[in-house]
Coordinates of C-alpha atoms in Angstrom, one line a residue:
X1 CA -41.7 145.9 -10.1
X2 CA -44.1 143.3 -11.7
X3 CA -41.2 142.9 -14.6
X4 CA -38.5 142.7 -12.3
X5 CA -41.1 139.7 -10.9
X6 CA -41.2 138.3 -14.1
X7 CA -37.4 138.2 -14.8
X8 CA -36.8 136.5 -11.2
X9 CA -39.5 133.7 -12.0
X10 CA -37.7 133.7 -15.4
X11 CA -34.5 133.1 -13.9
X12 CA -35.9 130.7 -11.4
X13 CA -37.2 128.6 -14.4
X14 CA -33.8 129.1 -16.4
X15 CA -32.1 127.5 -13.3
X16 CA -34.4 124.7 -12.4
X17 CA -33.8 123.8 -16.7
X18 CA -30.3 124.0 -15.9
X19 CA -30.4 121.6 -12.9
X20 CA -32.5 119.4 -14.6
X21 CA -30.1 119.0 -17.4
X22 CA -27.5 118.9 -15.2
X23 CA -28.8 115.7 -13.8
X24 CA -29.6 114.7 -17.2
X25 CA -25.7 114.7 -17.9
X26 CA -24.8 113.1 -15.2
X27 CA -26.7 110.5 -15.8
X28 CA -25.8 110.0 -19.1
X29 CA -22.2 110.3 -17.8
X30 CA -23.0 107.6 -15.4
X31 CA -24.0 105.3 -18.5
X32 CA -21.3 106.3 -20.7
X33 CA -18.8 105.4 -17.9
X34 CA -20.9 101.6 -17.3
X35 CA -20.7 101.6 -21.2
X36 CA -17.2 102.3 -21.0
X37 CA -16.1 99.8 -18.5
X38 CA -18.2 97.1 -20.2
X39 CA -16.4 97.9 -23.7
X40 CA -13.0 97.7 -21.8
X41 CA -13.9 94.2 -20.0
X42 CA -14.9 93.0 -23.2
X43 CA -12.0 93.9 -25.1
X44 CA -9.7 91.9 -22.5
X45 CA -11.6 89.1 -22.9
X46 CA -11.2 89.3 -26.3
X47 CA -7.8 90.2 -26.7
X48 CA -7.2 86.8 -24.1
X49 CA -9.8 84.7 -25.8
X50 CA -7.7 85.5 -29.3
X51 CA -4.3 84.7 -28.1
X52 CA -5.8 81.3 -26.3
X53 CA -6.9 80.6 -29.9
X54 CA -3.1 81.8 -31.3
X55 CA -1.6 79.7 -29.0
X56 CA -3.6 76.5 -29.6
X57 CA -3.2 77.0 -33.6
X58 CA 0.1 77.4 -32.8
X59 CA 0.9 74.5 -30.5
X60 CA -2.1 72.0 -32.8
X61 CA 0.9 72.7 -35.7
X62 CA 3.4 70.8 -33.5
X63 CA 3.8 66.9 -34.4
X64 CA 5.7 65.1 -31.7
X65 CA 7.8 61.8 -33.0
X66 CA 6.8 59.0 -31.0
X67 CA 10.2 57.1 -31.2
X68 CA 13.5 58.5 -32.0
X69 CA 16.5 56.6 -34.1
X70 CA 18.9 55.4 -31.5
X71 CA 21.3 53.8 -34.0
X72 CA 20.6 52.0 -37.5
X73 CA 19.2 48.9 -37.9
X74 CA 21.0 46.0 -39.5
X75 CA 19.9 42.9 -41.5
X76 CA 19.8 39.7 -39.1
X77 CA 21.2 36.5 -40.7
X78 CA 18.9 34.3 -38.4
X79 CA 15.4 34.6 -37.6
X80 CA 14.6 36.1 -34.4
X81 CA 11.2 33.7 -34.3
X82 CA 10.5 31.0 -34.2
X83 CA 14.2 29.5 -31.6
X84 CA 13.6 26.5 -33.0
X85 CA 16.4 25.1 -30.5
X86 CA 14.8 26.2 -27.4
X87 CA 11.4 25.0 -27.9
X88 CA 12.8 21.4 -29.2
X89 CA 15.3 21.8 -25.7
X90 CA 11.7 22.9 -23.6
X91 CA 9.5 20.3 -25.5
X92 CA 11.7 17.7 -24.7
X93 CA 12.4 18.7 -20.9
X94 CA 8.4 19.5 -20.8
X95 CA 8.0 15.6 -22.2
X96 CA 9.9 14.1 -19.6
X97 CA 9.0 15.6 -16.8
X98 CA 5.5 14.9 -17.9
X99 CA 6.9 11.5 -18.7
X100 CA 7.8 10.9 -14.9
X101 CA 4.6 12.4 -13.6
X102 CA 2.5 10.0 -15.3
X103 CA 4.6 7.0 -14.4
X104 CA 4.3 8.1 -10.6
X105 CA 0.9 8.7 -10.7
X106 CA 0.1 5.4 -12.7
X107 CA 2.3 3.2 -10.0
X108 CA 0.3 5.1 -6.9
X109 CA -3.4 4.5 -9.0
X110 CA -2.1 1.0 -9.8
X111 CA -2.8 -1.1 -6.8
X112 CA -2.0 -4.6 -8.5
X113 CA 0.3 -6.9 -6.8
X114 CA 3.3 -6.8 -9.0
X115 CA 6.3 -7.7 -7.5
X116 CA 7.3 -10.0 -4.5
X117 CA 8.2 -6.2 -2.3
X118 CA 4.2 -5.6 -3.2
X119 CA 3.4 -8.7 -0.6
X120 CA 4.8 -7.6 1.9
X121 CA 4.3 -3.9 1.8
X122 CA 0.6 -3.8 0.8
X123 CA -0.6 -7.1 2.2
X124 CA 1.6 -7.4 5.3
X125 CA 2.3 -11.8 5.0
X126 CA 5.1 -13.4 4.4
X127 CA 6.3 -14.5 0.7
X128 CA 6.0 -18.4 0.6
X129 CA 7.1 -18.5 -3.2
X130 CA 7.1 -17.1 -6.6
X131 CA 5.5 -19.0 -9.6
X132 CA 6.4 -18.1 -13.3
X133 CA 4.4 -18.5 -16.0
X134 CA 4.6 -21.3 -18.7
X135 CA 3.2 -22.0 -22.1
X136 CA 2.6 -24.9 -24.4
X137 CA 0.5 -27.5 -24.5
X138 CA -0.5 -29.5 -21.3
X139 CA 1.8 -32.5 -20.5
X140 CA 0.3 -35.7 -20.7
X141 CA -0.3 -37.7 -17.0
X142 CA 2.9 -38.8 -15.8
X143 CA 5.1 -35.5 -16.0
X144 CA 4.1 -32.5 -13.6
X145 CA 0.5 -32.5 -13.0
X146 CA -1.6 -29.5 -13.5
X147 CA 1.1 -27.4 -15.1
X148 CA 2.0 -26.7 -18.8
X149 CA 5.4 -27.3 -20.2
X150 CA 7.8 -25.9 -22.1
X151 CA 11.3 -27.0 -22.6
X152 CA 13.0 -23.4 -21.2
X153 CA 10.8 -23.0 -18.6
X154 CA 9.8 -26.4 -17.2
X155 CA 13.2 -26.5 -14.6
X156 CA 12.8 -22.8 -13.5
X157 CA 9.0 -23.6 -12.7
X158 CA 9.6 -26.8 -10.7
X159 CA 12.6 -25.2 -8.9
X160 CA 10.1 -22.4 -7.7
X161 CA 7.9 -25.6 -6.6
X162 CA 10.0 -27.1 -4.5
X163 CA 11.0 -23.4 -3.3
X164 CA 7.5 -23.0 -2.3
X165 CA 7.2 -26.7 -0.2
X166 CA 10.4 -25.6 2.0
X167 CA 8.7 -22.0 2.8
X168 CA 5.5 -24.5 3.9
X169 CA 7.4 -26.8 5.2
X170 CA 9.0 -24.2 7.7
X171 CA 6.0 -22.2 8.4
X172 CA 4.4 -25.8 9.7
X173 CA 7.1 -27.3 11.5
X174 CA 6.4 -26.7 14.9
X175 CA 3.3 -26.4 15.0
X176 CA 2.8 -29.9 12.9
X177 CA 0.2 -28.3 10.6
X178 CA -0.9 -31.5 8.5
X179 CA -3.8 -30.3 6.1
X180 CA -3.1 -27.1 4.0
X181 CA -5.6 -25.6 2.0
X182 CA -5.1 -23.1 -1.2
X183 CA -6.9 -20.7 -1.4
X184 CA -7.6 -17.3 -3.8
X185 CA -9.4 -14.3 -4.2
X186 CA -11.0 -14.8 -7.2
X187 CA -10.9 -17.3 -10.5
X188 CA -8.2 -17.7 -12.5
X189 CA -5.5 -17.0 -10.3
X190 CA -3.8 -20.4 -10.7
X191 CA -4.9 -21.7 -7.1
X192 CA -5.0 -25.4 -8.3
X193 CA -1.9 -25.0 -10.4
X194 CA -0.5 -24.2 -6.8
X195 CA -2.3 -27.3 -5.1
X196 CA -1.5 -29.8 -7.5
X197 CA 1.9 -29.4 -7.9
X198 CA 2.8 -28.5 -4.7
X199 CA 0.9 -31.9 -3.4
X200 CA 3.2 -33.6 -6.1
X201 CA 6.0 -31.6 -4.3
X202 CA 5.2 -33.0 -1.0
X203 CA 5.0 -36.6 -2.1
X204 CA 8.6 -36.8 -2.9
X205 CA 9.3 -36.9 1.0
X206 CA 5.9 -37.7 2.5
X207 CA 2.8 -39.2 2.1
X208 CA 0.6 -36.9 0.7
X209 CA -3.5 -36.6 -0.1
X210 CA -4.8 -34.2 -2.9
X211 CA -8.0 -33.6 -2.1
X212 CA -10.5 -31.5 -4.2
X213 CA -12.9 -29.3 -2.5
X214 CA -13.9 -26.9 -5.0
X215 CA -17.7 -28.5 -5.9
X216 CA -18.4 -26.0 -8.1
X217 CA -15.9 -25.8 -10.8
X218 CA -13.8 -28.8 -10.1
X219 CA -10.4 -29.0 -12.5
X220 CA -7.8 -31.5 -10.2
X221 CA -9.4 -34.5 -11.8
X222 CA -8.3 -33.2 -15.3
X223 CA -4.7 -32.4 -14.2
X224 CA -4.1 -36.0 -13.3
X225 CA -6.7 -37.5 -16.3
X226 CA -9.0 -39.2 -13.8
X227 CA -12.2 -39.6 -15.9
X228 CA -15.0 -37.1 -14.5
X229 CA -17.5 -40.1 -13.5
X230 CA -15.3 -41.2 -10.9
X231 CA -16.8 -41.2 -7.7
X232 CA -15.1 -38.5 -5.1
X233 CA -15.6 -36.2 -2.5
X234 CA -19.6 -35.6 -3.5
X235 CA -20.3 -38.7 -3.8
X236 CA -18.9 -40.0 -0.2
X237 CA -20.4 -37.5 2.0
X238 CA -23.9 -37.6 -0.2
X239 CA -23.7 -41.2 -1.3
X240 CA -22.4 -42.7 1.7
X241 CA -20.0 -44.5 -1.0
X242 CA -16.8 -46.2 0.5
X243 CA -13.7 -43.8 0.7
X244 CA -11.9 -46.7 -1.0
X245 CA -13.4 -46.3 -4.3
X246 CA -13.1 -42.6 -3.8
X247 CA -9.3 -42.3 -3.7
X248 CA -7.1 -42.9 -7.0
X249 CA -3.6 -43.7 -6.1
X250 CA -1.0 -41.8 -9.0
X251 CA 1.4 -43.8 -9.2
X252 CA 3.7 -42.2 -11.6
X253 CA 3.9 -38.8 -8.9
X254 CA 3.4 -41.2 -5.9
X255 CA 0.5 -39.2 -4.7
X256 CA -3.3 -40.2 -3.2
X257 CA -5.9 -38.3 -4.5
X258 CA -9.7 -37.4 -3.8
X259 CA -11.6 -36.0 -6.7
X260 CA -14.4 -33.3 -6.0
X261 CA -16.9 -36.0 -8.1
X262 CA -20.3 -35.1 -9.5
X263 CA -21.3 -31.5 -8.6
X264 CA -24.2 -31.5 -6.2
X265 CA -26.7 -28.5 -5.8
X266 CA -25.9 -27.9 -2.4
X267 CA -21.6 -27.5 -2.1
X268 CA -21.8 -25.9 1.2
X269 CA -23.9 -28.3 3.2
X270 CA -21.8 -30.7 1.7
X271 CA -18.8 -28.6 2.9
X272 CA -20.1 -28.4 6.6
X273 CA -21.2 -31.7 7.5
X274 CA -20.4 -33.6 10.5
X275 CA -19.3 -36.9 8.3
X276 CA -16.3 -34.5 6.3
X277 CA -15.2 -33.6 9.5
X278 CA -14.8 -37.1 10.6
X279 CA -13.1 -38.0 7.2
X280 CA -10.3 -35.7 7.8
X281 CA -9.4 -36.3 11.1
X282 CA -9.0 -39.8 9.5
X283 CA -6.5 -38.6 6.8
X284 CA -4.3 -37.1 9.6
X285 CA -3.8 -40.4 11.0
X286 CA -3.3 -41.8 7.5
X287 CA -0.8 -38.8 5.8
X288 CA 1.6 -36.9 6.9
X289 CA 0.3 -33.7 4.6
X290 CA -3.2 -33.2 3.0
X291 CA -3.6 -30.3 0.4
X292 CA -7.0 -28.8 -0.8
X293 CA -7.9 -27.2 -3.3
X294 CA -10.9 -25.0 -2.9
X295 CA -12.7 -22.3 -4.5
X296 CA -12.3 -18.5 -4.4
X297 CA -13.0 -17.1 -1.3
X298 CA -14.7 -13.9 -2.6
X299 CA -17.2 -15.1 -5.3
X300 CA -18.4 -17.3 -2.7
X301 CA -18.0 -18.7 0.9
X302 CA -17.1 -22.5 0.4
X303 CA -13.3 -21.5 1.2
X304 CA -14.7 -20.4 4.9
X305 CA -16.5 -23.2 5.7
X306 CA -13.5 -25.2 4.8
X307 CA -11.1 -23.6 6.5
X308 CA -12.8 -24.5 9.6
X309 CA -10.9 -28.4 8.8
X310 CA -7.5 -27.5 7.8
X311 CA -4.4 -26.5 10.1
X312 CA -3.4 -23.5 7.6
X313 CA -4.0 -21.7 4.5
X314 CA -1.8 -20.9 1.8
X315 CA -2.9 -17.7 -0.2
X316 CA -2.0 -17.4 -4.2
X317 CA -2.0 -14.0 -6.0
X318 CA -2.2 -13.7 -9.2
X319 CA 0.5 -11.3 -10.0
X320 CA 0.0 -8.1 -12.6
X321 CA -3.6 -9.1 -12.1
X322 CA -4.9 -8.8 -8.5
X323 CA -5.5 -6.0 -6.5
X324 CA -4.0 -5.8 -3.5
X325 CA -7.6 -4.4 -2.4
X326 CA -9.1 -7.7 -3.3
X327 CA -6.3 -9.7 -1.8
X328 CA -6.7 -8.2 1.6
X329 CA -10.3 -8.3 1.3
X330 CA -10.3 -11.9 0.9
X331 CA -7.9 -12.6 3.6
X332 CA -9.6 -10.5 6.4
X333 CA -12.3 -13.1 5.9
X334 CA -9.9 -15.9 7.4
X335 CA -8.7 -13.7 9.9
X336 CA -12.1 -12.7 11.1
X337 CA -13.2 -16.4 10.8
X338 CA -9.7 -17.2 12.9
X339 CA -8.4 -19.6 10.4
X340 CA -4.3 -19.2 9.9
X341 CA -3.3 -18.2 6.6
X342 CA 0.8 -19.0 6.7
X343 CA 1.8 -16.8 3.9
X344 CA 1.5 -15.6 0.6
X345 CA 2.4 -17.4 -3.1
X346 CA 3.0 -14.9 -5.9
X347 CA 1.7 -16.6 -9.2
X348 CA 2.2 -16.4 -12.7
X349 CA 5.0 -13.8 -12.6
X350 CA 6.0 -12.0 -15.9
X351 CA 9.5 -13.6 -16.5
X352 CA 10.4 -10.2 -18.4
X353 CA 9.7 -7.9 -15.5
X354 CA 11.8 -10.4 -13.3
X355 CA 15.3 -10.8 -14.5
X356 CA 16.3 -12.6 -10.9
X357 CA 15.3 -14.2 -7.6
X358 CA 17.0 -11.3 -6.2
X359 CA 14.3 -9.5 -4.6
X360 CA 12.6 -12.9 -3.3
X361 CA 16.1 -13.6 -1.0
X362 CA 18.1 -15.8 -4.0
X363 CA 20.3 -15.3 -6.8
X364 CA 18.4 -17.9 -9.2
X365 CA 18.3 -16.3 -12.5
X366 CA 15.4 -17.5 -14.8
X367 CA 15.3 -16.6 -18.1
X368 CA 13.3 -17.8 -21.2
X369 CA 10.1 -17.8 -20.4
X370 CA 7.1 -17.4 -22.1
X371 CA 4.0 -16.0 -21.5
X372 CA 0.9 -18.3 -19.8
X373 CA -1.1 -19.4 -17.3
X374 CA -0.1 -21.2 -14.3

């Protein structure tokens, strides 16, 4: 009995051995499997990680041409660059329409008075006459006062004159304007050119007074070789000398005139003083036209206080030389001092950019002119 004990504790212990190595396989079973697995997955991804890399060896072997021969070339005779013809053809069109441009744009910047149209257009008076220029040297006293002759120009010049004392002579007409002043915007513009001859113009058919008014830079004198210490306008009004020993008589142009005389300090109260006033209301009984010559109006304001005297103004532009901003500057000063300015005289005109009277209303060609002043 105590063996058979003994075998069934022996057995007992043989089979909990058994069941614990049992376990022990299964286990290890277990882990084999895991093992197993992991070993397969990681073959795959080698076996797919190595035919990537075949492939990409494979594909990194392959060049691919990055233009393909269409058909073969051939050798040109001409250059393909530079087309010398078509960028002479588009320098040239590129030239003149650049050309244009800067002709358009100069005449809209350029506001000179150029051309009798310009009077009209940009000033808004009425054209009275057109002066050429003339060169040479100054004709002695006798011929045309106050201009300068030259043998192809001298006939053209006084024709435009006497054009100019029938477009004052209508503009006056009925409304029997006696004394006319000229007038200017600024130096230089050939205002007592204007006056002196157009005075000699008038004594042809009337009698006519000359008087000089401009005591500042007096220059009538000189055009008719009067001395410069003979007694005139200055010396009347300051002087109380006799108007008789004032006046000159001309007696080659037929024409009275009143020199400005010494210049005093004081031009304007000479200008506005009761005893001028009187002296020419006098003249009007004694001439049947009075022309003054005065200074510029812009510089200064001698031209105003004379206008207050005379019946009308005539206005002289220097042509190619003043602006038209100047010119209407200087005659909104008459307007707004209500003194009548009867039109416009277009002065020292460029025979070369004139080839007729056309544009003033004639047909008169002139031609042969030379350059000057007027």
């Amino acid at each position: 009995h105590r063996m058979l004990e003994d075998q069934a504790q022996a057995v007992a212990s043989a089979v909990n051995t058994a069941k614990t190595d049992v376990q022990s396989v299964g286990r290890k079973e277990s882990e084999y499997r895991a093992l197993l697995s992991e070993v397969e997955t990681n073959r795959n991804l080698y076996d797919m990680f190595h035919k990537r890399l075949s492939e990409t060896r494979e594909t990194s072997d392959l060049v691919t041409p990055n233009a393909r021969i269409i058909e073969p070339a051939t050798v040109s005779l001409v250059p393909a660059k530079p087309r010398k013809v078509l960028i002479l053809a588009m320098t040239l069109v590129a030239g003149m329409v650049l050309g244009v441009i800067f002709v358009i744009l100069k005449d809209l910047m350029d506001s000179k008075i150029r051309h009798a149209a310009d009077v009209e257009d940009r000033i808004g008076l009425p054209l009275l006459g057109l002066i050429p220029t003339l060169s040479g040297k100054r004709v002695k006293r006798g011929q045309t006062a106050g201009t300068q002759y030259s043998p192809n120009g001298a006939q053209e010049f006084d024709e435009s004159i006497r054009t100019l004392r029938t477009g004052v002579t209508l503009s006056t007409l009925d409304k029997g304007q006696k004394v006319v002043m000229v007038a200017s915007s600024l130096p230089d513009e050939g205002k007592t050119t204007v006056a002196t001859n157009l005075a000699i113009a008038f004594s042809q058919i009337e009698r006519v007074l000359l008087i000089d008014a401009d005591l500042r830079k007096p220059s009538v004198g000189a055009a008719f070789g009067i001395e410069g210490r003979q007694a005139g306008l200055t010396e009347f009004v300051a002087a109380n000398t006799p108007i008789k020993d004032c006046i000159i008589r001309d007696q080659t142009n037929n024409i009275d005139v009143l020199v400005a005389g010494v210049v005093p300090p004081n031009p304007q109260e000479l200008i506005n003083s009761r005893r001028l006033q009187v002296l020419i209301e006098k003249f009007k009984e004694n001439y049947d036209r009075i022309i003054i010559d005065c200074p510029p109006v812009l510089p200064v304001s001698d031209a105003l206080l004379m206008g207050k005297l005379v019946d009308a103004v005539v206005y002289v532009i220097k042509a190619e030389s003043t602006t038209a901003q100047q010119a209407r500057t200087g005659l909104n000063q008459f307007e707004r001092a209500q003194i009548p300015v009867i039109g416009v005289v277009l002065n020292q005109i460029n025979p070369g950019r004139l080839a007729s009277y056309g544009e003033y209303g004639g047909g008169y060609v002139i031609s042969g002119y030379a350059e000057g002043r007027g």
